[in-house]
mmCIF file of C-alpha atoms in Angstrom:
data_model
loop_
_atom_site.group_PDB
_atom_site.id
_atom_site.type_symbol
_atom_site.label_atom_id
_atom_site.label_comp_id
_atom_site.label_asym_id
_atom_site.label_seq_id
_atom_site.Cartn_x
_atom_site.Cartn_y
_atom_site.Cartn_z
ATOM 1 C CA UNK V 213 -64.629 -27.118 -28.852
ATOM 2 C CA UNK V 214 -66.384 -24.457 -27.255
ATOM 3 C CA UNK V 215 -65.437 -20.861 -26.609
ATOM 4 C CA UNK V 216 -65.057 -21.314 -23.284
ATOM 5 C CA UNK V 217 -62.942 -24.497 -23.321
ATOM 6 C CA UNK V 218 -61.013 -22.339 -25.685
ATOM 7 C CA UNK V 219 -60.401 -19.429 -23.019
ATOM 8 C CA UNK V 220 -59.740 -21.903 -20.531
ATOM 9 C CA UNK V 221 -56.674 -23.875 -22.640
ATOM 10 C CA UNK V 222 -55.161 -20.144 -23.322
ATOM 11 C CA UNK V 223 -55.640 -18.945 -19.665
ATOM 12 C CA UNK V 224 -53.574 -22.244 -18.380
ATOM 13 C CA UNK V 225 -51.173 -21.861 -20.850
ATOM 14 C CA UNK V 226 -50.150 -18.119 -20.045
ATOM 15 C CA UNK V 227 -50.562 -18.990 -16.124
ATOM 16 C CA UNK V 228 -47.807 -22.275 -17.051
ATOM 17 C CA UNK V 229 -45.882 -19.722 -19.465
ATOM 18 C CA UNK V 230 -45.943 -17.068 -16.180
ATOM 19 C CA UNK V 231 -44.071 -19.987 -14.064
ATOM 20 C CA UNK V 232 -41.479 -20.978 -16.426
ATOM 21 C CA UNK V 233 -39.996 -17.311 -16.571
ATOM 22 C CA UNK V 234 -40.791 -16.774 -12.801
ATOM 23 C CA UNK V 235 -38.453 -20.315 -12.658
ATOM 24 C CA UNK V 236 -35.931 -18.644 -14.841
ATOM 25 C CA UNK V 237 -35.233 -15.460 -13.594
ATOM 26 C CA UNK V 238 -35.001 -17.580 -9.594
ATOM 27 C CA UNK V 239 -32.465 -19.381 -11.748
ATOM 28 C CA UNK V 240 -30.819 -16.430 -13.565
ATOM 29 C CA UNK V 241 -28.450 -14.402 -11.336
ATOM 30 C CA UNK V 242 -28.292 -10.740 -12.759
ATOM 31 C CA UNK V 243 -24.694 -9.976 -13.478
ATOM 32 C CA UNK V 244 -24.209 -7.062 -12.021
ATOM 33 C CA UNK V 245 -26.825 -6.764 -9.128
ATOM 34 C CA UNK V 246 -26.508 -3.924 -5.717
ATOM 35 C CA UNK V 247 -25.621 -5.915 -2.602
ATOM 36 C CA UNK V 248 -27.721 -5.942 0.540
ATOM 37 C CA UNK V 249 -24.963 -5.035 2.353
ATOM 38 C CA UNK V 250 -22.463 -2.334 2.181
ATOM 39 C CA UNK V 251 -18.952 -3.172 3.020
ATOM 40 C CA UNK V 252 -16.616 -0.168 3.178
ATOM 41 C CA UNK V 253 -13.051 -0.872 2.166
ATOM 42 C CA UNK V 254 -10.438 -0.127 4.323
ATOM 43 C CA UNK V 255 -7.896 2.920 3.257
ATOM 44 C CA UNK V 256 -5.162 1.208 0.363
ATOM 45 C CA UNK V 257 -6.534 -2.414 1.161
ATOM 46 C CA UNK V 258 -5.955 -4.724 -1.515
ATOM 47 C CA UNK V 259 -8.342 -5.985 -4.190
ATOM 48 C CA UNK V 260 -8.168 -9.356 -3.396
ATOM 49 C CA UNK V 261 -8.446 -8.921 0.407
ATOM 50 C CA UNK V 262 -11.783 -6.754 -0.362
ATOM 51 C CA UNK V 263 -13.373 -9.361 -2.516
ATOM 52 C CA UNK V 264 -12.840 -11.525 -0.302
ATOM 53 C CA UNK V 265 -14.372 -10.043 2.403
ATOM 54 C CA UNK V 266 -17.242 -9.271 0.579
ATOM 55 C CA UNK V 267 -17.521 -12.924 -0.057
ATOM 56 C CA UNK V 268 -17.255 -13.463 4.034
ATOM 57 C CA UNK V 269 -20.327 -11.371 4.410
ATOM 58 C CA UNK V 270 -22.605 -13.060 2.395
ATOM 59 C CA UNK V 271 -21.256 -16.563 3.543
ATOM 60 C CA UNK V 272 -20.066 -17.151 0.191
ATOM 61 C CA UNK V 273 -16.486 -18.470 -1.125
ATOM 62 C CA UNK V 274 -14.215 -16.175 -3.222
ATOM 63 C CA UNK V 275 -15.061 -17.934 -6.395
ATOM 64 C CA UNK V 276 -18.696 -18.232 -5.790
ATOM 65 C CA UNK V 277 -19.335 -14.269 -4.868
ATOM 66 C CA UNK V 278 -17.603 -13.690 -8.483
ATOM 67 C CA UNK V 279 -19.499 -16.096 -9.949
ATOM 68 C CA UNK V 280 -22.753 -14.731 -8.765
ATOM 69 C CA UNK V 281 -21.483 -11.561 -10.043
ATOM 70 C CA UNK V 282 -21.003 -12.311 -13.578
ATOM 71 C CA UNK V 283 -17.233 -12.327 -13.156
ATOM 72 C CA UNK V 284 -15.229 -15.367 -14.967
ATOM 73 C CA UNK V 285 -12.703 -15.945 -12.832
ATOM 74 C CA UNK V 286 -8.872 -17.216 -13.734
ATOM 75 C CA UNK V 287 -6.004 -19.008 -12.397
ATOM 76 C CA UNK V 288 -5.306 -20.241 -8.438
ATOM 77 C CA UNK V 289 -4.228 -17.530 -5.935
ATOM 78 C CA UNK V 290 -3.826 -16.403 -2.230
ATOM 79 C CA UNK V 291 -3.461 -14.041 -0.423
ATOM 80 C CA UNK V 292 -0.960 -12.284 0.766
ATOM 81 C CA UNK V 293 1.218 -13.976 -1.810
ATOM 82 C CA UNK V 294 -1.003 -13.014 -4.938
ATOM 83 C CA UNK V 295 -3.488 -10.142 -5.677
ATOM 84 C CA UNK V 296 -6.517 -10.401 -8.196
ATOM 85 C CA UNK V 297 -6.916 -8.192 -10.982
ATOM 86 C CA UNK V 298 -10.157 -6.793 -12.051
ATOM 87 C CA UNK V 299 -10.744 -5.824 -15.657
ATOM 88 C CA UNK V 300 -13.252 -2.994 -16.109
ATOM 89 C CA UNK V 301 -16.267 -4.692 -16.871
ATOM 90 C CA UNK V 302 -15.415 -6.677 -13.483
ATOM 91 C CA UNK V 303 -14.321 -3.305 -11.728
ATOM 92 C CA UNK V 304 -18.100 -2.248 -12.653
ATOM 93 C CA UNK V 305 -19.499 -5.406 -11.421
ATOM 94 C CA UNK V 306 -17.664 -5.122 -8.304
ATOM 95 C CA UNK V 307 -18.523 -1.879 -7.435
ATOM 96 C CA UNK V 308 -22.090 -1.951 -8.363
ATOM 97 C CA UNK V 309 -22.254 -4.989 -5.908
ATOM 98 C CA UNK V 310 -20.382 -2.870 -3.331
ATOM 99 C CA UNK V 311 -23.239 0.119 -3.609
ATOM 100 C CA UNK V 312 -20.002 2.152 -4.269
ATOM 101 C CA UNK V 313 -19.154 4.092 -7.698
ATOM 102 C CA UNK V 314 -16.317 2.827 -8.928
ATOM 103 C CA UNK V 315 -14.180 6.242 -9.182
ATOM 104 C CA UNK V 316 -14.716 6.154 -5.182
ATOM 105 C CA UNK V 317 -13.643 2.363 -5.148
ATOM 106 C CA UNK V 318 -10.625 3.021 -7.350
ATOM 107 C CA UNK V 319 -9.372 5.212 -5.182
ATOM 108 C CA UNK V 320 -9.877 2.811 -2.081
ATOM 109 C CA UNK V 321 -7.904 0.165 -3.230
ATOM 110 C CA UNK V 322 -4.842 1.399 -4.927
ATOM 111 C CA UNK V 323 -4.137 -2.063 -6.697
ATOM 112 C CA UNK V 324 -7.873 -2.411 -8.778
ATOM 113 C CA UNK V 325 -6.458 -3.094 -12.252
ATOM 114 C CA UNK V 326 -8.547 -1.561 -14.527
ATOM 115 C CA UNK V 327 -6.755 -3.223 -17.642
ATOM 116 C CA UNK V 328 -8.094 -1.175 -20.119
ATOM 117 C CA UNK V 329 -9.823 -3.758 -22.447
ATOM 118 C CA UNK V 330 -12.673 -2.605 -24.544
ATOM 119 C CA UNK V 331 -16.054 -2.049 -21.923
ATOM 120 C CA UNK V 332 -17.846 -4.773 -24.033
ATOM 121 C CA UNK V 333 -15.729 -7.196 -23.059
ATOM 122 C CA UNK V 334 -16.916 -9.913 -20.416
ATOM 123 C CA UNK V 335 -16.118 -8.972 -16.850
ATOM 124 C CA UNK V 336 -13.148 -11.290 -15.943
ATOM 125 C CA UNK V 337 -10.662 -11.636 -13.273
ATOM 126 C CA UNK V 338 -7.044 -13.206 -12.365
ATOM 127 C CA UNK V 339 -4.821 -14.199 -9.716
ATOM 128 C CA UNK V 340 -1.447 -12.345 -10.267
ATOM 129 C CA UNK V 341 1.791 -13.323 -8.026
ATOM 130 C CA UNK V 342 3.209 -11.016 -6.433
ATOM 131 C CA UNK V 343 7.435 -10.311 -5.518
ATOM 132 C CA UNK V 344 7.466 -9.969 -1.681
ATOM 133 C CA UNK V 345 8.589 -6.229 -1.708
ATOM 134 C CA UNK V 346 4.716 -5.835 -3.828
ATOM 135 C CA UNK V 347 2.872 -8.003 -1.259
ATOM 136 C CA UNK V 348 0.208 -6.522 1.101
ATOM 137 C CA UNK V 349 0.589 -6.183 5.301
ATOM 138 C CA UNK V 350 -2.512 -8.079 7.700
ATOM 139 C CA UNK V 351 -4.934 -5.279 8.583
ATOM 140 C CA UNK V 352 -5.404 -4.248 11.984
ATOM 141 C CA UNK V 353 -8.428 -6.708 12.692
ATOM 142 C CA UNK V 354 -10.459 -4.506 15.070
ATOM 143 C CA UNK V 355 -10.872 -2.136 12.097
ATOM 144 C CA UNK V 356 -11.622 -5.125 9.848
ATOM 145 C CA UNK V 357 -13.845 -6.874 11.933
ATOM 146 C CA UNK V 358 -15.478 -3.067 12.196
ATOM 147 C CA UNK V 359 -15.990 -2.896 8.460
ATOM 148 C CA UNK V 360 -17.060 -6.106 7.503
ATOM 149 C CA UNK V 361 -20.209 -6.811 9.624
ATOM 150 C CA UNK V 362 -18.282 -8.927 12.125
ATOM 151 C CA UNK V 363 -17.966 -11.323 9.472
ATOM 152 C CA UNK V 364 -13.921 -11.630 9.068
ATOM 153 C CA UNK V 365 -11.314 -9.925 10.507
ATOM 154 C CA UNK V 366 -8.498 -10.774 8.437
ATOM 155 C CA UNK V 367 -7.593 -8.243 5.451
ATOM 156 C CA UNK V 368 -4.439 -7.353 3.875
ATOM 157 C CA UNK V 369 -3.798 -3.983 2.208
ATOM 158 C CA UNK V 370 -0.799 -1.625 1.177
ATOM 159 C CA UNK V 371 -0.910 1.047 3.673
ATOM 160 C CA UNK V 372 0.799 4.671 3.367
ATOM 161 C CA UNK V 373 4.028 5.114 5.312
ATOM 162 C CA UNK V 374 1.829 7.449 7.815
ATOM 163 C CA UNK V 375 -0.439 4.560 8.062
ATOM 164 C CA UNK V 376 1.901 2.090 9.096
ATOM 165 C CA UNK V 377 -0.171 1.375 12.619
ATOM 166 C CA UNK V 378 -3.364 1.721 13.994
ATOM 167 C CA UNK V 379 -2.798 4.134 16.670
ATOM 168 C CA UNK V 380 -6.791 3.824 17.704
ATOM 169 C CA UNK V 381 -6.332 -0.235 18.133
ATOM 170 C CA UNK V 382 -1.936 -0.531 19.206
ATOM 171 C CA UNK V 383 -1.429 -2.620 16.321
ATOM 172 C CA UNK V 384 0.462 -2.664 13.225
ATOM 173 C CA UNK V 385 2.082 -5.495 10.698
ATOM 174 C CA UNK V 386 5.162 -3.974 8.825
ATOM 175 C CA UNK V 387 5.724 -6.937 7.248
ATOM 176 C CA UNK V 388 3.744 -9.184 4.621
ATOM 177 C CA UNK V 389 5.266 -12.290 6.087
ATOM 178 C CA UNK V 390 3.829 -11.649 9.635
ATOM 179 C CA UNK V 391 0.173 -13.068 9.440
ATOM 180 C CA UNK V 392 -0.871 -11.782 12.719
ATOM 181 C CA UNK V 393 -0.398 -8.236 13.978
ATOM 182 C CA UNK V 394 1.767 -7.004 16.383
ATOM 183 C CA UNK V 395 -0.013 -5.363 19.553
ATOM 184 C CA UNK V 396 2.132 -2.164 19.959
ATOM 185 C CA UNK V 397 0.447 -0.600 23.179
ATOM 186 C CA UNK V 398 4.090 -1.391 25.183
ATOM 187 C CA UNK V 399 5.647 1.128 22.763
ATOM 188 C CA UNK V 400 4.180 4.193 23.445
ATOM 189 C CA UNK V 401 6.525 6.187 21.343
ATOM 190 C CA UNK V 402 4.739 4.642 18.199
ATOM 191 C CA UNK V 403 1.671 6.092 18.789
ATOM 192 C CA UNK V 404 3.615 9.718 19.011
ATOM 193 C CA UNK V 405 5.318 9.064 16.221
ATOM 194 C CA UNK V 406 1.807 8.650 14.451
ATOM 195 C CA UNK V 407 0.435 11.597 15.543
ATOM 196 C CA UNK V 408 3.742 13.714 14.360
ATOM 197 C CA UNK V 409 3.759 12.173 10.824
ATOM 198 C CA UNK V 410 0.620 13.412 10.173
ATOM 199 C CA UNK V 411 0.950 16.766 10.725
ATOM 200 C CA UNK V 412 4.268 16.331 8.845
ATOM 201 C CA UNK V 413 2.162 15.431 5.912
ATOM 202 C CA UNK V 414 1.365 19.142 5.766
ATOM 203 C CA UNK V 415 4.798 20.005 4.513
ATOM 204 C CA UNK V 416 5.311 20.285 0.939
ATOM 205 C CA UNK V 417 9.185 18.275 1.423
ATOM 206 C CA UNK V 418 7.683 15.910 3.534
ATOM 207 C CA UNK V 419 7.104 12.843 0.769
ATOM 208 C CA UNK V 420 11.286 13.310 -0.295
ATOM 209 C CA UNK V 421 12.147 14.222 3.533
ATOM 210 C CA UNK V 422 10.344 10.231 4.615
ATOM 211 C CA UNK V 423 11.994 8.750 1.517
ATOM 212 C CA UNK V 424 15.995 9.861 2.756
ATOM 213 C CA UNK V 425 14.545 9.539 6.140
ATOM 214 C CA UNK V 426 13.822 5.860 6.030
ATOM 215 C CA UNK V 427 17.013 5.121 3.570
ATOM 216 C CA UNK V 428 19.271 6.334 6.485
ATOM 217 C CA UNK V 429 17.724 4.712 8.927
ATOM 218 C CA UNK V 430 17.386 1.131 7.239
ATOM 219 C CA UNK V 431 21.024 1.766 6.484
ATOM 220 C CA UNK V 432 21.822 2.515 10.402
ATOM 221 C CA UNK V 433 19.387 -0.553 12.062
ATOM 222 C CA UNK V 434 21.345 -2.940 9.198
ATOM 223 C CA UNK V 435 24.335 -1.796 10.336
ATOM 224 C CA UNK V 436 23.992 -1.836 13.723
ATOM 225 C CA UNK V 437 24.905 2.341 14.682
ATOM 226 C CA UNK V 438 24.378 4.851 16.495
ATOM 227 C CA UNK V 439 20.486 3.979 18.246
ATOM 228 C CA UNK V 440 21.168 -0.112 17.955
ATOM 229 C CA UNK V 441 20.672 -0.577 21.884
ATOM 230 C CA UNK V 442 17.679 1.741 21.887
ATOM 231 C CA UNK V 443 16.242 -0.281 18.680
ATOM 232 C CA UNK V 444 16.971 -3.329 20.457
ATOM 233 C CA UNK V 445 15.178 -2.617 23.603
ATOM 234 C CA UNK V 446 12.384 -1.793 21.528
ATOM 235 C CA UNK V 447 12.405 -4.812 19.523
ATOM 236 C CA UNK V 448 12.257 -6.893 23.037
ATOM 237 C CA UNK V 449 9.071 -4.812 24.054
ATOM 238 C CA UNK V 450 7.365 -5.776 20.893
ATOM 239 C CA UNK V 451 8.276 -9.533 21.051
ATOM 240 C CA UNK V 452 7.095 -9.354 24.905
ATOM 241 C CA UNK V 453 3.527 -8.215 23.273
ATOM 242 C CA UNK V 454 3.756 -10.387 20.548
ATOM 243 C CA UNK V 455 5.364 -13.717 20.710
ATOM 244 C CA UNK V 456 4.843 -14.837 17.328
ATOM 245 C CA UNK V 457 7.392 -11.940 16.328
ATOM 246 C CA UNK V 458 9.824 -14.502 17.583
ATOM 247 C CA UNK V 459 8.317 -17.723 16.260
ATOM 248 C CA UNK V 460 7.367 -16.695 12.240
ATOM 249 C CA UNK V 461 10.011 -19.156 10.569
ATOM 250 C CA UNK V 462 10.447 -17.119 7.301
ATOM 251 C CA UNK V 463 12.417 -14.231 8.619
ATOM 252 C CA UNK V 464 13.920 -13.062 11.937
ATOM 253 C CA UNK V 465 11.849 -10.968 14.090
ATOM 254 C CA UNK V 466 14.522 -8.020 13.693
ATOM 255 C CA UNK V 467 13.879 -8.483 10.343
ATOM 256 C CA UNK V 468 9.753 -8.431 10.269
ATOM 257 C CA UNK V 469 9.680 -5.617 12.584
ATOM 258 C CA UNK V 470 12.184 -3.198 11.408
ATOM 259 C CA UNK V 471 9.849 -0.560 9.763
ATOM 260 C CA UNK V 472 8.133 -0.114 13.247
ATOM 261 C CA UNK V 473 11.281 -0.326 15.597
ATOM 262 C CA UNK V 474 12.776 2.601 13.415
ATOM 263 C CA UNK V 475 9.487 4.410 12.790
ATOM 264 C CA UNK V 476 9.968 7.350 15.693
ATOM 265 C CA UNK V 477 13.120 8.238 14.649
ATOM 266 C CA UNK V 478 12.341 7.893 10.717
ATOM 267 C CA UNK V 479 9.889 10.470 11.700
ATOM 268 C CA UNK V 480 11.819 12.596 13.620
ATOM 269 C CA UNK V 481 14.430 13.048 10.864
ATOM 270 C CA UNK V 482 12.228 13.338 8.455
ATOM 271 C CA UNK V 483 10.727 16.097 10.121
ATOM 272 C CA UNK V 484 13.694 17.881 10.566
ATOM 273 C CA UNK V 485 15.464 17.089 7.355
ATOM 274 C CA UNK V 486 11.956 18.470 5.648
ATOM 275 C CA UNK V 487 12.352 21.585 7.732
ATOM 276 C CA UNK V 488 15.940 22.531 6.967
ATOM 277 C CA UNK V 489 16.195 25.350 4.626
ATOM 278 C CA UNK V 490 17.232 24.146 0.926
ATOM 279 C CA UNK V 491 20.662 26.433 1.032
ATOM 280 C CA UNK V 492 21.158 26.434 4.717
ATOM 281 C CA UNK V 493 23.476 28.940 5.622
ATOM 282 C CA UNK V 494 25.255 26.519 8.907
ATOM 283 C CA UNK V 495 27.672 24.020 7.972
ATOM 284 C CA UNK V 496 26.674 20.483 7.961
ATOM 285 C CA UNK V 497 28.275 20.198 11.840
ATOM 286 C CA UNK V 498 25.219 22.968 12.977
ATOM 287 C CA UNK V 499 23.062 20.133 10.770
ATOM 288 C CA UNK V 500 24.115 17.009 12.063
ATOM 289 C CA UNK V 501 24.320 18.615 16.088
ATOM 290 C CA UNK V 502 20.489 19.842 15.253
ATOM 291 C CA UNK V 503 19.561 16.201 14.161
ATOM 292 C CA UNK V 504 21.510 14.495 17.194
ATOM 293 C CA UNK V 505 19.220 17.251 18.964
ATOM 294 C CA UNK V 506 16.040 15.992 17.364
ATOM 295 C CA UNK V 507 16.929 12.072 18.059
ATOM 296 C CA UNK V 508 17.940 12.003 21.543
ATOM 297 C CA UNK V 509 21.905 11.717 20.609
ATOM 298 C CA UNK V 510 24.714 13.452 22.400
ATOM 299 C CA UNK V 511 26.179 13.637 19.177
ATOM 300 C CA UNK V 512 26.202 12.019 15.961
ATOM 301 C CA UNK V 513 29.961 10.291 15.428
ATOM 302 C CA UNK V 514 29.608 10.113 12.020
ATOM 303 C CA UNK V 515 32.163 8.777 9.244
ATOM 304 C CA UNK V 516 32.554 10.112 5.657
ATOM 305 C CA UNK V 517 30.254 7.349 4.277
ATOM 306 C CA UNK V 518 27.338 7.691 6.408
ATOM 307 C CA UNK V 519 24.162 8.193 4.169
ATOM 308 C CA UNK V 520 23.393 11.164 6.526
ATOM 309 C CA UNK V 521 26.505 12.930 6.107
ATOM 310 C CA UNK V 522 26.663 12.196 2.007
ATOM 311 C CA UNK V 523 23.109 13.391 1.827
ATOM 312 C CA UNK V 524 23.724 16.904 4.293
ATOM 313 C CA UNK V 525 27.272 17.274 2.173
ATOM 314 C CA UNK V 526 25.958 16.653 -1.565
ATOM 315 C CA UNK V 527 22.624 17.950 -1.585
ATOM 316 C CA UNK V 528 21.913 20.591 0.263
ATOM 317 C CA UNK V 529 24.838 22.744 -1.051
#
């Protein structure tokens, strides 16, 4: 054999060599590989409800965008009913696909699970049930739809109590059960109320002041006092926007829409409760005719066991 035949054999042989590994790395996904696109997450949206809309933009399922990701996926889960949980090899994964650190992403979706296995363990995920007081609220969808390229706009996420609508859209969904949003534009005291609870996150009560806020006035829509035909004319608006109030089986639509037919006047006592001095010099009459004040009341007729009254009388004495 000549030279030449000789240079000839070893040239085709590194030019096949050159196509096999060109074959395998077509073949080989890398496992954690930057995305093309950049998807932002909404604020306190779920994990599972970002992943998957990740998975919408690239066309892909759920299952095969982890895949493709180097993340071993486990169990059977949906959403609003479940959530996934990431552990921090995934987290990484996830993030590096998202273009977005993963500090950053952690603090975009409050529910990232960051289990806190070794970091050389393989990146793996599961579907986790969730109790319907944990489960996440539909998105508003113009925001969505916004955010994920105009590929989806269904997402599901755990949204602050000042977050509870979408003043910019009129919609809101105070309820995990309600898989469409309500349109909230016949209720223009809800976008008001919005625009007061933010400012009233300035005050350094105002966290306690929503908490006994909201208590009383659960405890007073339950009941049926003292604002129940004002709460039920707003319930009718809503329903009149939003039929499907009235038609989700799993709850009544008094029920589903509480949160937002009490959300003005959750605000408004919660801004006044977080403004009352902590040793108030008035007795708890001045309080309770200064509260009637702030809600639109005459007065406020109320008995010895009213959660108001107990909370003026026991606590701020």
């Amino acid at each position: 054999m000549s030279r030449s035949d000789v240079t000839t054999r070893a040239a085709a042989g590194a030019h096949a060599a050159r196509r096999i590994v060109v074959a395998g790395a077509w073949l080989r996904i890398p496992s954690a590989a930057p995305g093309v696109l950049r998807v932002r997450p909404l604020p306190g949206e779920a994990t599972a409800s970002y992943t998957q809309r990740l998975a919408d933009t690239y066309r892909l399922t759920l299952p095969q965008l982890l895949d493709s990701t180097g993340i071993t996926l486990h169990r059977h889960g949906t959403l609003p009913a479940a959530e996934l949980h990431l552990n921090h090899s995934a987290a990484q994964h996830l993030a590096v696909l998202a273009r977005t650190p993963l500090p950053h992403l952690t603090r975009a979706l409050p529910h990232l699970a960051l289990l806190g296995d070794a970091h050389g363990t393989g990146a793996a995920a599961r579907w986790k049930r969730l109790e319907t007081e944990q489960q996440p609220v539909r998105a508003c969808t113009l925001c969505t739809r916004h955010r994920s390229h105009d590929a989806t706009d269904t997402a599901w996420g755990h949204p602050a109590p000042h977050r509870l609508m979408c003043p910019r859209h009129q919609q809101a969904a105070p309820d995990p059960r309600l898989t469409s949003t309500v349109h909230t534009q016949g209720v223009p005291e809800l976008a008001a109320a919005h625009h007061i609870h933010q400012r009233l996150l300035r005050h350094p009560r105002a966290a306690t002041a929503w908490t006994t806020a909201r208590a009383i006035t659960t405890r007073w829509y339950d009941h049926q006092q003292h604002l129940t035909h004002r709460w039920h004319t707003r319930l009718t608006r809503l329903i009149n926007d939003s039929p499907h109030l009235a038609a989700t089986s799993s709850a009544s639509p008094a029920l589903l829409a509480r949160d937002l037919v009490t959300y003005p006047e959750t605000v408004g006592l919660a801004r006044t409760l977080a403004a009352l001095p902590n040793r108030p010099r008035h007795t708890t009459d001045d309080a309770l005719n200064l509260l009637a004040h702030q809600l639109g009341l005459p007065h406020l007729p109320l008995n010895a066991n009213d959660p108001l009254r107990i909370f003026l009388t026991h606590t701020r004495h």
